[in-house]
Amino acid sequence: MAVKKQSKAAKKQPKTAKKQPKAAKKQSKVAAKKQPKAAAKKQPKKRLPTKVAKKKQVKVAKTETGKISTGQYGYFDDENKEYVLRIPATPIKWCNYVGTLAFGGIVDATGGTVLCKGDPALNRITKYISQMPCSDFKGSTIYIRIKDKDHVRILSPFVVPTCTMWDKWECRIGLSYTKWIAEGFGLKVTVVVFVPSKSSTLIQDISIENVSRKNMEIDVVPVYEFSHFDALKQLTNADWVPQTMTVEAHKEKSGHVILEQYAFMKKQYAVNYFTASLPADSFDGDRREFLGFNEITGWAAPSTLYKGKLSNSTALRGDNIAAQLFKFKLAPKKVGRVATQLGQEESIAAAMPAIKKYRDLKNVDRAFADLADFWKHYLAALQVKTPDASFNSMINVHNPRQCHTTKNWSRYLSLYQLGFGSDRGIGYRDSSQDLLGVMSHMPEEARVLAENLLSVQLEGGNAMHQYFPSTMEANEGDSREKEDRPKYYGDDHLWIVLTVASYLKETGNMEFLKKEIPFYNKKKELEAREKGTVLEHLKRSLAFSWNDRGAHGIPHLGFADWNDTVNLPTGAESLFNANLFAKALLEMIDICEAIEDKELVEQYKNWYEEIKAQVNKTAWDGEWYVRWFDEKGEPLGSSKNQYNKIDSLGQSWPVISGIASEEYAKTALDSVNKLLNTKNGIKLSWPGYNGFDPHVGGVSTYPPGAKENGGIFLHANPWVMIAETIIGNGDRAFQYYSQINPAEKNNGKISEFESEPYCYPQNILGSEHKQFGLARNAWLSGTSSWTYQAATQYILGIKATFKGLSVNPCIPKAWKEFSVSRKFRDAVYEISVKNPNGVSKGVKSVTIDGNAIEGNVLPILTGKKHIVEVVMGE
Ligand code: GLC
């Protein structure tokens, strides 16, 4: 009932709103209700009062809506490094990340918030259930109340949960902030949400401008709903949890209110607080009091908002919220502003410095400017100019930004990986790979995380699968579930060799190899655990795989390799593990050469040759490499199999590891092109299993074409791009790059793709599935790190080595030139590459500051900028 009342009210425009562009008004009204097709097509023809008005309004409409066309929900604003969403009704929830794992989380485009401090499972702050429709309250919202004579109108700048139809609405998804601008009802409401760098405070900066011609009384009511700190308990326990949840109110002399929230057992250790830059008129800490009528009218129309004040409730138990009401009286053109803070500290006393700081709006502005500076500095590590605009946009902004996100949250917290319980944590293999994507931007932060990963490596050399950042406790991941399968993953411990090598090459800090780090041992206290240098850790990684080989001389699969879902019985071997092992050996050989340990170089070269020989002897299937040998020695990923005849990793990785001969490499990659490539990306395997098969396990739980079962598992796509560049096929590498570029999906393919166009999803349904092209699992995917590496280190070909910065592009033949600005060690290299003869690969000449050099490795230089000119050719 109440909802009906709302939308009726919303239809009635206040007189002053006439000034608003009607066309835009209609667009966004329709848009909020319907699919974009209708939205974009329905231009304002009817209901326009006069001819004059019609002309004027259509003109306005063009500028207002001109940025998006049929099939689009928003557009890229490259200048501001934002994606601008104009239609809130996206097919699925689109979101953004704010802060870091230390304090931060997810903000969705209609105002929902998932906030955590340090650990999504063990220290969660807001309650958000991602499976609920976007129209439901999701941990947070803001209400705006306008009183007009006797009439009360309740709006939300986020459109939901009030179903507010604004004249104009946009949501700017920026670098660690989201900004909404909602116009209508005589108001222009701007909300910016962000976490100041290194703080434990989520700021919500709300401005309201009176754009009408009359004085207005406006109340602003931001609300958060709290979760129990143990995120899973919040969902599974409705007895203990509500008995412990508490909200107290502290009213200061100044009129400011601090709402303090905690679960009883945390009272002395960690409390959440909610306060603002302005004194509060009234507040609520109890959800039932706030929603009123025993919650029957829900979040869409909290009945308290139809009264004058909030109830000033606290909570001794039950569902905890933090709501405060702020009053504004605004003359025309005047702006009211309030900044709220949601934070967590040991106690309110400990929070006071931050509270005081951010009550001063100048400090809020400064913190926002500092955030922009952080990103300016971060992105400056590598900037490109190529003939392809969406490649530039992804490489200069969105892809490195996503790498920063995966570096922080691993696969722990997204709208898909929900961060409850012990299902996920910081993944060993995932984070090791994520670090490769941020190494040129934040190598020292990457090193700190690499040290954590090394500290959950076991004495025997293999690694725990994941750990919890706040306790540093580790576990064996899904391998815990099956009694009769190995309790380790065959690949985890190998990835870290690539990560450490990348750090050393980027920074030249060889001292790191000497740093002592404990090995993981659940049974021993930290101090009692065996320690080893980083070099020793890497040696044990390699020794583990060398000693853990099966009947074909190929490393065992363990519970799984990179592909989590193929879980063959004990004894199975993995060709992927063999190739990753070989690649790790190559990196280790580089490291040992750099530290001049000839004996180790010799040993690892022997191991490499042995593995190379075994793979080529046992795994060539005729047109491609097989992917596994099962416990009986039977191949999987072979033309002999009924399902899973060919697997993409089986072909890309022998090229990456240098194991495949030129002929095998070409034949295998052509088979990928023929059997696995589609217009939406390369499928992981083909054909998909068509029914559960306990022998292979998880992969066969998916229908054919979904996820690892023949889906386009995007993470594996950049590996094929890299392999193609290694064999010099720049056109194909770039084709593979472009066909999965999410920014490209913004041009007419979103209704099929559905996922955010400004970040890579994890998977797209493959051609065996009826919903071919549909993407899911946005943000936290290894696709981000590897596509960034494929683009920058292999297509553009700029790669850190121990000797300097190697320049070895492999580009589309049609590219005549491109340029890259790359920070490396203590200098910036301004590299411009010319391609006069239209080749894909080959460097003919290089000059630095006008002087020719031998070869294509730019020496390690100091000084600020160096001008590098490269000419490609045979
Ligand atoms: C998921 C996992 C990752 C795994 C991949 C393929 O992305 O997070 O660890 O490698 O699936 O199974």
PDB file of N, CA and C in Angstrom, residues 291-367:
ATOM      1  N   LEU A 291      11.482   0.927  11.447  1.00  0.00           N
ATOM      2  CA  LEU A 291      10.533   0.570  10.378  1.00  0.00           C
ATOM      3  C   LEU A 291       9.087   0.740  10.839  1.00  0.00           C
ATOM      4  N   GLY A 292       8.855   0.584  12.149  1.00  0.00           N
ATOM      5  CA  GLY A 292       7.525   0.786  12.709  1.00  0.00           C
ATOM      6  C   GLY A 292       6.552  -0.316  12.319  1.00  0.00           C
ATOM      7  N   PHE A 293       5.364  -0.263  12.899  1.00  0.00           N
ATOM      8  CA  PHE A 293       4.300  -1.242  12.611  1.00  0.00           C
ATOM      9  C   PHE A 293       4.837  -2.664  12.572  1.00  0.00           C
ATOM     10  N   ASN A 294       5.710  -2.997  13.500  1.00  0.00           N
ATOM     11  CA  ASN A 294       6.333  -4.331  13.504  1.00  0.00           C
ATOM     12  C   ASN A 294       6.882  -4.725  12.139  1.00  0.00           C
ATOM     13  N   GLU A 295       7.396  -3.747  11.464  1.00  0.00           N
ATOM     14  CA  GLU A 295       8.147  -3.927  10.214  1.00  0.00           C
ATOM     15  C   GLU A 295       7.290  -4.289   9.007  1.00  0.00           C
ATOM     16  N   ILE A 296       5.962  -4.159   9.114  1.00  0.00           N
ATOM     17  CA  ILE A 296       5.102  -4.636   8.027  1.00  0.00           C
ATOM     18  C   ILE A 296       5.254  -3.808   6.763  1.00  0.00           C
ATOM     19  N   THR A 297       5.587  -2.519   6.901  1.00  0.00           N
ATOM     20  CA  THR A 297       5.716  -1.687   5.689  1.00  0.00           C
ATOM     21  C   THR A 297       7.112  -1.743   5.096  1.00  0.00           C
ATOM     22  N   GLY A 298       8.032  -2.371   5.799  1.00  0.00           N
ATOM     23  CA  GLY A 298       9.354  -2.652   5.240  1.00  0.00           C
ATOM     24  C   GLY A 298      10.207  -1.424   4.976  1.00  0.00           C
ATOM     25  N   TRP A 299      11.280  -1.664   4.251  1.00  0.00           N
ATOM     26  CA  TRP A 299      12.241  -0.597   3.981  1.00  0.00           C
ATOM     27  C   TRP A 299      11.716   0.398   2.951  1.00  0.00           C
ATOM     28  N   ALA A 300      10.745  -0.025   2.147  1.00  0.00           N
ATOM     29  CA  ALA A 300      10.245   0.874   1.109  1.00  0.00           C
ATOM     30  C   ALA A 300       9.548   2.086   1.725  1.00  0.00           C
ATOM     31  N   ALA A 301       8.959   1.906   2.881  1.00  0.00           N
ATOM     32  CA  ALA A 301       8.222   3.011   3.498  1.00  0.00           C
ATOM     33  C   ALA A 301       8.256   2.895   5.017  1.00  0.00           C
ATOM     34  N   PRO A 302       9.409   3.111   5.622  1.00  0.00           N
ATOM     35  CA  PRO A 302       9.471   3.017   7.091  1.00  0.00           C
ATOM     36  C   PRO A 302       8.481   3.992   7.724  1.00  0.00           C
ATOM     37  N   SER A 303       7.636   3.473   8.578  1.00  0.00           N
ATOM     38  CA  SER A 303       6.543   4.340   9.025  1.00  0.00           C
ATOM     39  C   SER A 303       7.036   5.485   9.906  1.00  0.00           C
ATOM     40  N   THR A 304       8.202   5.303  10.544  1.00  0.00           N
ATOM     41  CA  THR A 304       8.743   6.394  11.366  1.00  0.00           C
ATOM     42  C   THR A 304       8.936   7.653  10.524  1.00  0.00           C
ATOM     43  N   LEU A 305       9.253   7.445   9.240  1.00  0.00           N
ATOM     44  CA  LEU A 305       9.529   8.605   8.403  1.00  0.00           C
ATOM     45  C   LEU A 305       8.266   9.433   8.137  1.00  0.00           C
ATOM     46  N   TYR A 306       7.105   8.857   8.399  1.00  0.00           N
ATOM     47  CA  TYR A 306       5.870   9.622   8.229  1.00  0.00           C
ATOM     48  C   TYR A 306       5.489  10.370   9.511  1.00  0.00           C
ATOM     49  N   LYS A 307       6.318  10.098  10.567  1.00  0.00           N
ATOM     50  CA  LYS A 307       6.142  10.893  11.794  1.00  0.00           C
ATOM     51  C   LYS A 307       7.132  12.042  11.704  1.00  0.00           C
ATOM     52  N   GLY A 308       7.195  12.860  12.715  1.00  0.00           N
ATOM     53  CA  GLY A 308       8.157  13.959  12.673  1.00  0.00           C
ATOM     54  C   GLY A 308       9.581  13.486  12.871  1.00  0.00           C
ATOM     55  N   LYS A 309       9.786  12.821  13.995  1.00  0.00           N
ATOM     56  CA  LYS A 309      11.139  12.467  14.399  1.00  0.00           C
ATOM     57  C   LYS A 309      11.321  10.968  14.350  1.00  0.00           C
ATOM     58  N   LEU A 310      12.588  10.548  14.400  1.00  0.00           N
ATOM     59  CA  LEU A 310      12.849   9.133  14.605  1.00  0.00           C
ATOM     60  C   LEU A 310      12.583   8.834  16.079  1.00  0.00           C
ATOM     61  N   SER A 311      12.650   7.576  16.458  1.00  0.00           N
ATOM     62  CA  SER A 311      12.181   7.195  17.802  1.00  0.00           C
ATOM     63  C   SER A 311      13.234   7.314  18.899  1.00  0.00           C
ATOM     64  N   ASN A 312      14.458   7.679  18.534  1.00  0.00           N
ATOM     65  CA  ASN A 312      15.578   7.701  19.497  1.00  0.00           C
ATOM     66  C   ASN A 312      15.742   6.352  20.206  1.00  0.00           C
ATOM     67  N   SER A 313      15.595   5.299  19.457  1.00  0.00           N
ATOM     68  CA  SER A 313      15.717   3.968  20.066  1.00  0.00           C
ATOM     69  C   SER A 313      17.177   3.538  20.133  1.00  0.00           C
ATOM     70  N   THR A 314      17.510   2.802  21.172  1.00  0.00           N
ATOM     71  CA  THR A 314      18.769   2.068  21.220  1.00  0.00           C
ATOM     72  C   THR A 314      18.370   0.591  21.148  1.00  0.00           C
ATOM     73  N   ALA A 315      19.332  -0.303  21.226  1.00  0.00           N
ATOM     74  CA  ALA A 315      18.940  -1.723  21.139  1.00  0.00           C
ATOM     75  C   ALA A 315      19.743  -2.534  22.135  1.00  0.00           C
ATOM     76  N   LEU A 316      19.045  -3.274  22.975  1.00  0.00           N
ATOM     77  CA  LEU A 316      19.729  -4.170  23.914  1.00  0.00           C
ATOM     78  C   LEU A 316      19.833  -5.566  23.319  1.00  0.00           C
ATOM     79  N   ARG A 317      19.147  -5.775  22.223  1.00  0.00           N
ATOM     80  CA  ARG A 317      19.190  -7.034  21.487  1.00  0.00           C
ATOM     81  C   ARG A 317      18.506  -6.793  20.138  1.00  0.00           C
ATOM     82  N   GLY A 318      18.511  -7.815  19.314  1.00  0.00           N
ATOM     83  CA  GLY A 318      17.709  -7.740  18.096  1.00  0.00           C
ATOM     84  C   GLY A 318      18.479  -7.263  16.883  1.00  0.00           C
ATOM     85  N   ASP A 319      17.718  -6.736  15.914  1.00  0.00           N
ATOM     86  CA  ASP A 319      18.316  -6.292  14.654  1.00  0.00           C
ATOM     87  C   ASP A 319      18.817  -4.864  14.818  1.00  0.00           C
ATOM     88  N   ASN A 320      20.117  -4.726  14.704  1.00  0.00           N
ATOM     89  CA  ASN A 320      20.744  -3.429  14.979  1.00  0.00           C
ATOM     90  C   ASN A 320      20.882  -2.585  13.716  1.00  0.00           C
ATOM     91  N   ILE A 321      20.496  -1.331  13.851  1.00  0.00           N
ATOM     92  CA  ILE A 321      20.729  -0.396  12.749  1.00  0.00           C
ATOM     93  C   ILE A 321      21.351   0.883  13.304  1.00  0.00           C
ATOM     94  N   ALA A 322      21.752   1.752  12.387  1.00  0.00           N
ATOM     95  CA  ALA A 322      22.154   3.091  12.796  1.00  0.00           C
ATOM     96  C   ALA A 322      21.499   4.054  11.823  1.00  0.00           C
ATOM     97  N   ALA A 323      20.545   4.821  12.325  1.00  0.00           N
ATOM     98  CA  ALA A 323      19.876   5.824  11.486  1.00  0.00           C
ATOM     99  C   ALA A 323      19.937   7.162  12.211  1.00  0.00           C
ATOM    100  N   GLN A 324      20.190   8.220  11.486  1.00  0.00           N
ATOM    101  CA  GLN A 324      20.126   9.544  12.095  1.00  0.00           C
ATOM    102  C   GLN A 324      19.391  10.477  11.145  1.00  0.00           C
ATOM    103  N   LEU A 325      18.689  11.428  11.755  1.00  0.00           N
ATOM    104  CA  LEU A 325      17.925  12.374  10.934  1.00  0.00           C
ATOM    105  C   LEU A 325      18.585  13.757  11.012  1.00  0.00           C
ATOM    106  N   PHE A 326      18.846  14.346   9.849  1.00  0.00           N
ATOM    107  CA  PHE A 326      19.445  15.683   9.785  1.00  0.00           C
ATOM    108  C   PHE A 326      18.474  16.616   9.074  1.00  0.00           C
ATOM    109  N   LYS A 327      18.308  17.805   9.668  1.00  0.00           N
ATOM    110  CA  LYS A 327      17.304  18.738   9.122  1.00  0.00           C
ATOM    111  C   LYS A 327      17.965  19.869   8.347  1.00  0.00           C
ATOM    112  N   PHE A 328      17.386  20.189   7.213  1.00  0.00           N
ATOM    113  CA  PHE A 328      17.889  21.308   6.411  1.00  0.00           C
ATOM    114  C   PHE A 328      16.721  22.220   6.054  1.00  0.00           C
ATOM    115  N   LYS A 329      16.970  23.533   6.170  1.00  0.00           N
ATOM    116  CA  LYS A 329      16.008  24.507   5.622  1.00  0.00           C
ATOM    117  C   LYS A 329      16.771  25.232   4.538  1.00  0.00           C
ATOM    118  N   LEU A 330      16.393  25.049   3.304  1.00  0.00           N
ATOM    119  CA  LEU A 330      17.201  25.596   2.219  1.00  0.00           C
ATOM    120  C   LEU A 330      16.408  26.587   1.379  1.00  0.00           C
ATOM    121  N   ALA A 331      16.985  27.791   1.250  1.00  0.00           N
ATOM    122  CA  ALA A 331      16.423  28.766   0.318  1.00  0.00           C
ATOM    123  C   ALA A 331      16.827  28.333  -1.091  1.00  0.00           C
ATOM    124  N   PRO A 332      16.166  28.862  -2.141  1.00  0.00           N
ATOM    125  CA  PRO A 332      16.546  28.481  -3.500  1.00  0.00           C
ATOM    126  C   PRO A 332      18.048  28.658  -3.743  1.00  0.00           C
ATOM    127  N   LYS A 333      18.634  27.725  -4.454  1.00  0.00           N
ATOM    128  CA  LYS A 333      20.061  27.701  -4.825  1.00  0.00           C
ATOM    129  C   LYS A 333      20.987  27.348  -3.668  1.00  0.00           C
ATOM    130  N   LYS A 334      20.459  27.190  -2.480  1.00  0.00           N
ATOM    131  CA  LYS A 334      21.330  26.879  -1.340  1.00  0.00           C
ATOM    132  C   LYS A 334      21.613  25.379  -1.279  1.00  0.00           C
ATOM    133  N   VAL A 335      22.784  25.087  -0.725  1.00  0.00           N
ATOM    134  CA  VAL A 335      23.197  23.681  -0.631  1.00  0.00           C
ATOM    135  C   VAL A 335      23.378  23.306   0.839  1.00  0.00           C
ATOM    136  N   GLY A 336      22.831  22.197   1.231  1.00  0.00           N
ATOM    137  CA  GLY A 336      23.082  21.653   2.570  1.00  0.00           C
ATOM    138  C   GLY A 336      23.988  20.443   2.436  1.00  0.00           C
ATOM    139  N   ARG A 337      24.843  20.240   3.414  1.00  0.00           N
ATOM    140  CA  ARG A 337      25.785  19.120   3.278  1.00  0.00           C
ATOM    141  C   ARG A 337      25.981  18.447   4.626  1.00  0.00           C
ATOM    142  N   VAL A 338      26.009  17.148   4.607  1.00  0.00           N
ATOM    143  CA  VAL A 338      26.338  16.388   5.817  1.00  0.00           C
ATOM    144  C   VAL A 338      27.198  15.190   5.408  1.00  0.00           C
ATOM    145  N   ALA A 339      28.266  14.952   6.163  1.00  0.00           N
ATOM    146  CA  ALA A 339      29.108  13.784   5.884  1.00  0.00           C
ATOM    147  C   ALA A 339      28.954  12.803   7.037  1.00  0.00           C
ATOM    148  N   THR A 340      28.573  11.586   6.724  1.00  0.00           N
ATOM    149  CA  THR A 340      28.436  10.584   7.785  1.00  0.00           C
ATOM    150  C   THR A 340      29.694   9.728   7.843  1.00  0.00           C
ATOM    151  N   GLN A 341      29.877   9.090   8.982  1.00  0.00           N
ATOM    152  CA  GLN A 341      31.024   8.196   9.170  1.00  0.00           C
ATOM    153  C   GLN A 341      30.542   6.883   9.758  1.00  0.00           C
ATOM    154  N   LEU A 342      30.922   5.810   9.117  1.00  0.00           N
ATOM    155  CA  LEU A 342      30.674   4.484   9.683  1.00  0.00           C
ATOM    156  C   LEU A 342      32.040   3.840   9.856  1.00  0.00           C
ATOM    157  N   GLY A 343      32.417   3.586  11.101  1.00  0.00           N
ATOM    158  CA  GLY A 343      33.772   3.081  11.312  1.00  0.00           C
ATOM    159  C   GLY A 343      33.836   2.021  12.383  1.00  0.00           C
ATOM    160  N   GLN A 344      35.028   1.526  12.576  1.00  0.00           N
ATOM    161  CA  GLN A 344      35.242   0.567  13.671  1.00  0.00           C
ATOM    162  C   GLN A 344      36.584   0.838  14.333  1.00  0.00           C
ATOM    163  N   GLU A 345      36.564   0.910  15.645  1.00  0.00           N
ATOM    164  CA  GLU A 345      37.802   1.065  16.428  1.00  0.00           C
ATOM    165  C   GLU A 345      37.650   0.225  17.687  1.00  0.00           C
ATOM    166  N   GLU A 346      38.702   0.257  18.494  1.00  0.00           N
ATOM    167  CA  GLU A 346      38.696  -0.495  19.753  1.00  0.00           C
ATOM    168  C   GLU A 346      37.594  -0.012  20.700  1.00  0.00           C
ATOM    169  N   SER A 347      37.411   1.313  20.690  1.00  0.00           N
ATOM    170  CA  SER A 347      36.415   1.914  21.581  1.00  0.00           C
ATOM    171  C   SER A 347      36.023   3.260  20.981  1.00  0.00           C
ATOM    172  N   ILE A 348      34.981   3.850  21.520  1.00  0.00           N
ATOM    173  CA  ILE A 348      34.586   5.171  21.025  1.00  0.00           C
ATOM    174  C   ILE A 348      35.694   6.180  21.328  1.00  0.00           C
ATOM    175  N   ALA A 349      36.349   6.020  22.491  1.00  0.00           N
ATOM    176  CA  ALA A 349      37.444   6.952  22.825  1.00  0.00           C
ATOM    177  C   ALA A 349      38.532   6.862  21.749  1.00  0.00           C
ATOM    178  N   ALA A 350      38.840   5.646  21.331  1.00  0.00           N
ATOM    179  CA  ALA A 350      39.877   5.477  20.314  1.00  0.00           C
ATOM    180  C   ALA A 350      39.434   6.029  18.962  1.00  0.00           C
ATOM    181  N   ALA A 351      38.121   6.067  18.768  1.00  0.00           N
ATOM    182  CA  ALA A 351      37.611   6.556  17.475  1.00  0.00           C
ATOM    183  C   ALA A 351      37.540   8.076  17.415  1.00  0.00           C
ATOM    184  N   MET A 352      37.599   8.740  18.593  1.00  0.00           N
ATOM    185  CA  MET A 352      37.334  10.184  18.627  1.00  0.00           C
ATOM    186  C   MET A 352      38.223  11.011  17.695  1.00  0.00           C
ATOM    187  N   PRO A 353      39.538  10.725  17.609  1.00  0.00           N
ATOM    188  CA  PRO A 353      40.353  11.538  16.683  1.00  0.00           C
ATOM    189  C   PRO A 353      39.828  11.487  15.247  1.00  0.00           C
ATOM    190  N   ALA A 354      39.490  10.284  14.788  1.00  0.00           N
ATOM    191  CA  ALA A 354      38.965  10.169  13.409  1.00  0.00           C
ATOM    192  C   ALA A 354      37.604  10.842  13.301  1.00  0.00           C
ATOM    193  N   ILE A 355      36.787  10.643  14.334  1.00  0.00           N
ATOM    194  CA  ILE A 355      35.443  11.248  14.315  1.00  0.00           C
ATOM    195  C   ILE A 355      35.555  12.767  14.183  1.00  0.00           C
ATOM    196  N   LYS A 356      36.451  13.329  15.001  1.00  0.00           N
ATOM    197  CA  LYS A 356      36.600  14.797  14.967  1.00  0.00           C
ATOM    198  C   LYS A 356      37.140  15.243  13.619  1.00  0.00           C
ATOM    199  N   LYS A 357      38.118  14.485  13.130  1.00  0.00           N
ATOM    200  CA  LYS A 357      38.748  14.854  11.859  1.00  0.00           C
ATOM    201  C   LYS A 357      37.709  14.944  10.741  1.00  0.00           C
ATOM    202  N   TYR A 358      36.902  13.904  10.606  1.00  0.00           N
ATOM    203  CA  TYR A 358      35.988  13.880   9.459  1.00  0.00           C
ATOM    204  C   TYR A 358      34.666  14.597   9.723  1.00  0.00           C
ATOM    205  N   ARG A 359      34.534  15.173  10.922  1.00  0.00           N
ATOM    206  CA  ARG A 359      33.383  16.068  11.095  1.00  0.00           C
ATOM    207  C   ARG A 359      33.683  17.408  10.428  1.00  0.00           C
ATOM    208  N   ASP A 360      34.957  17.652  10.187  1.00  0.00           N
ATOM    209  CA  ASP A 360      35.351  18.872   9.495  1.00  0.00           C
ATOM    210  C   ASP A 360      35.327  18.578   7.987  1.00  0.00           C
ATOM    211  N   LEU A 361      34.426  19.231   7.292  1.00  0.00           N
ATOM    212  CA  LEU A 361      34.235  18.907   5.869  1.00  0.00           C
ATOM    213  C   LEU A 361      35.469  19.196   5.028  1.00  0.00           C
ATOM    214  N   LYS A 362      36.310  20.103   5.525  1.00  0.00           N
ATOM    215  CA  LYS A 362      37.571  20.363   4.785  1.00  0.00           C
ATOM    216  C   LYS A 362      38.412  19.097   4.765  1.00  0.00           C
ATOM    217  N   ASN A 363      38.390  18.368   5.863  1.00  0.00           N
ATOM    218  CA  ASN A 363      39.162  17.115   5.906  1.00  0.00           C
ATOM    219  C   ASN A 363      38.542  16.035   5.017  1.00  0.00           C
ATOM    220  N   VAL A 364      37.232  16.084   4.896  1.00  0.00           N
ATOM    221  CA  VAL A 364      36.574  15.137   3.977  1.00  0.00           C
ATOM    222  C   VAL A 364      37.034  15.437   2.552  1.00  0.00           C
ATOM    223  N   ASP A 365      37.036  16.734   2.204  1.00  0.00           N
ATOM    224  CA  ASP A 365      37.481  17.121   0.856  1.00  0.00           C
ATOM    225  C   ASP A 365      38.935  16.729   0.630  1.00  0.00           C
ATOM    226  N   ARG A 366      39.752  16.958   1.645  1.00  0.00           N
ATOM    227  CA  ARG A 366      41.185  16.626   1.530  1.00  0.00           C
ATOM    228  C   ARG A 366      41.355  15.112   1.336  1.00  0.00           C
ATOM    229  N   ALA A 367      40.608  14.354   2.109  1.00  0.00           N
ATOM    230  CA  ALA A 367      40.742  12.884   2.011  1.00  0.00           C
ATOM    231  C   ALA A 367      40.334  12.409   0.624  1.00  0.00           C
TER     232      ALA A 367
END
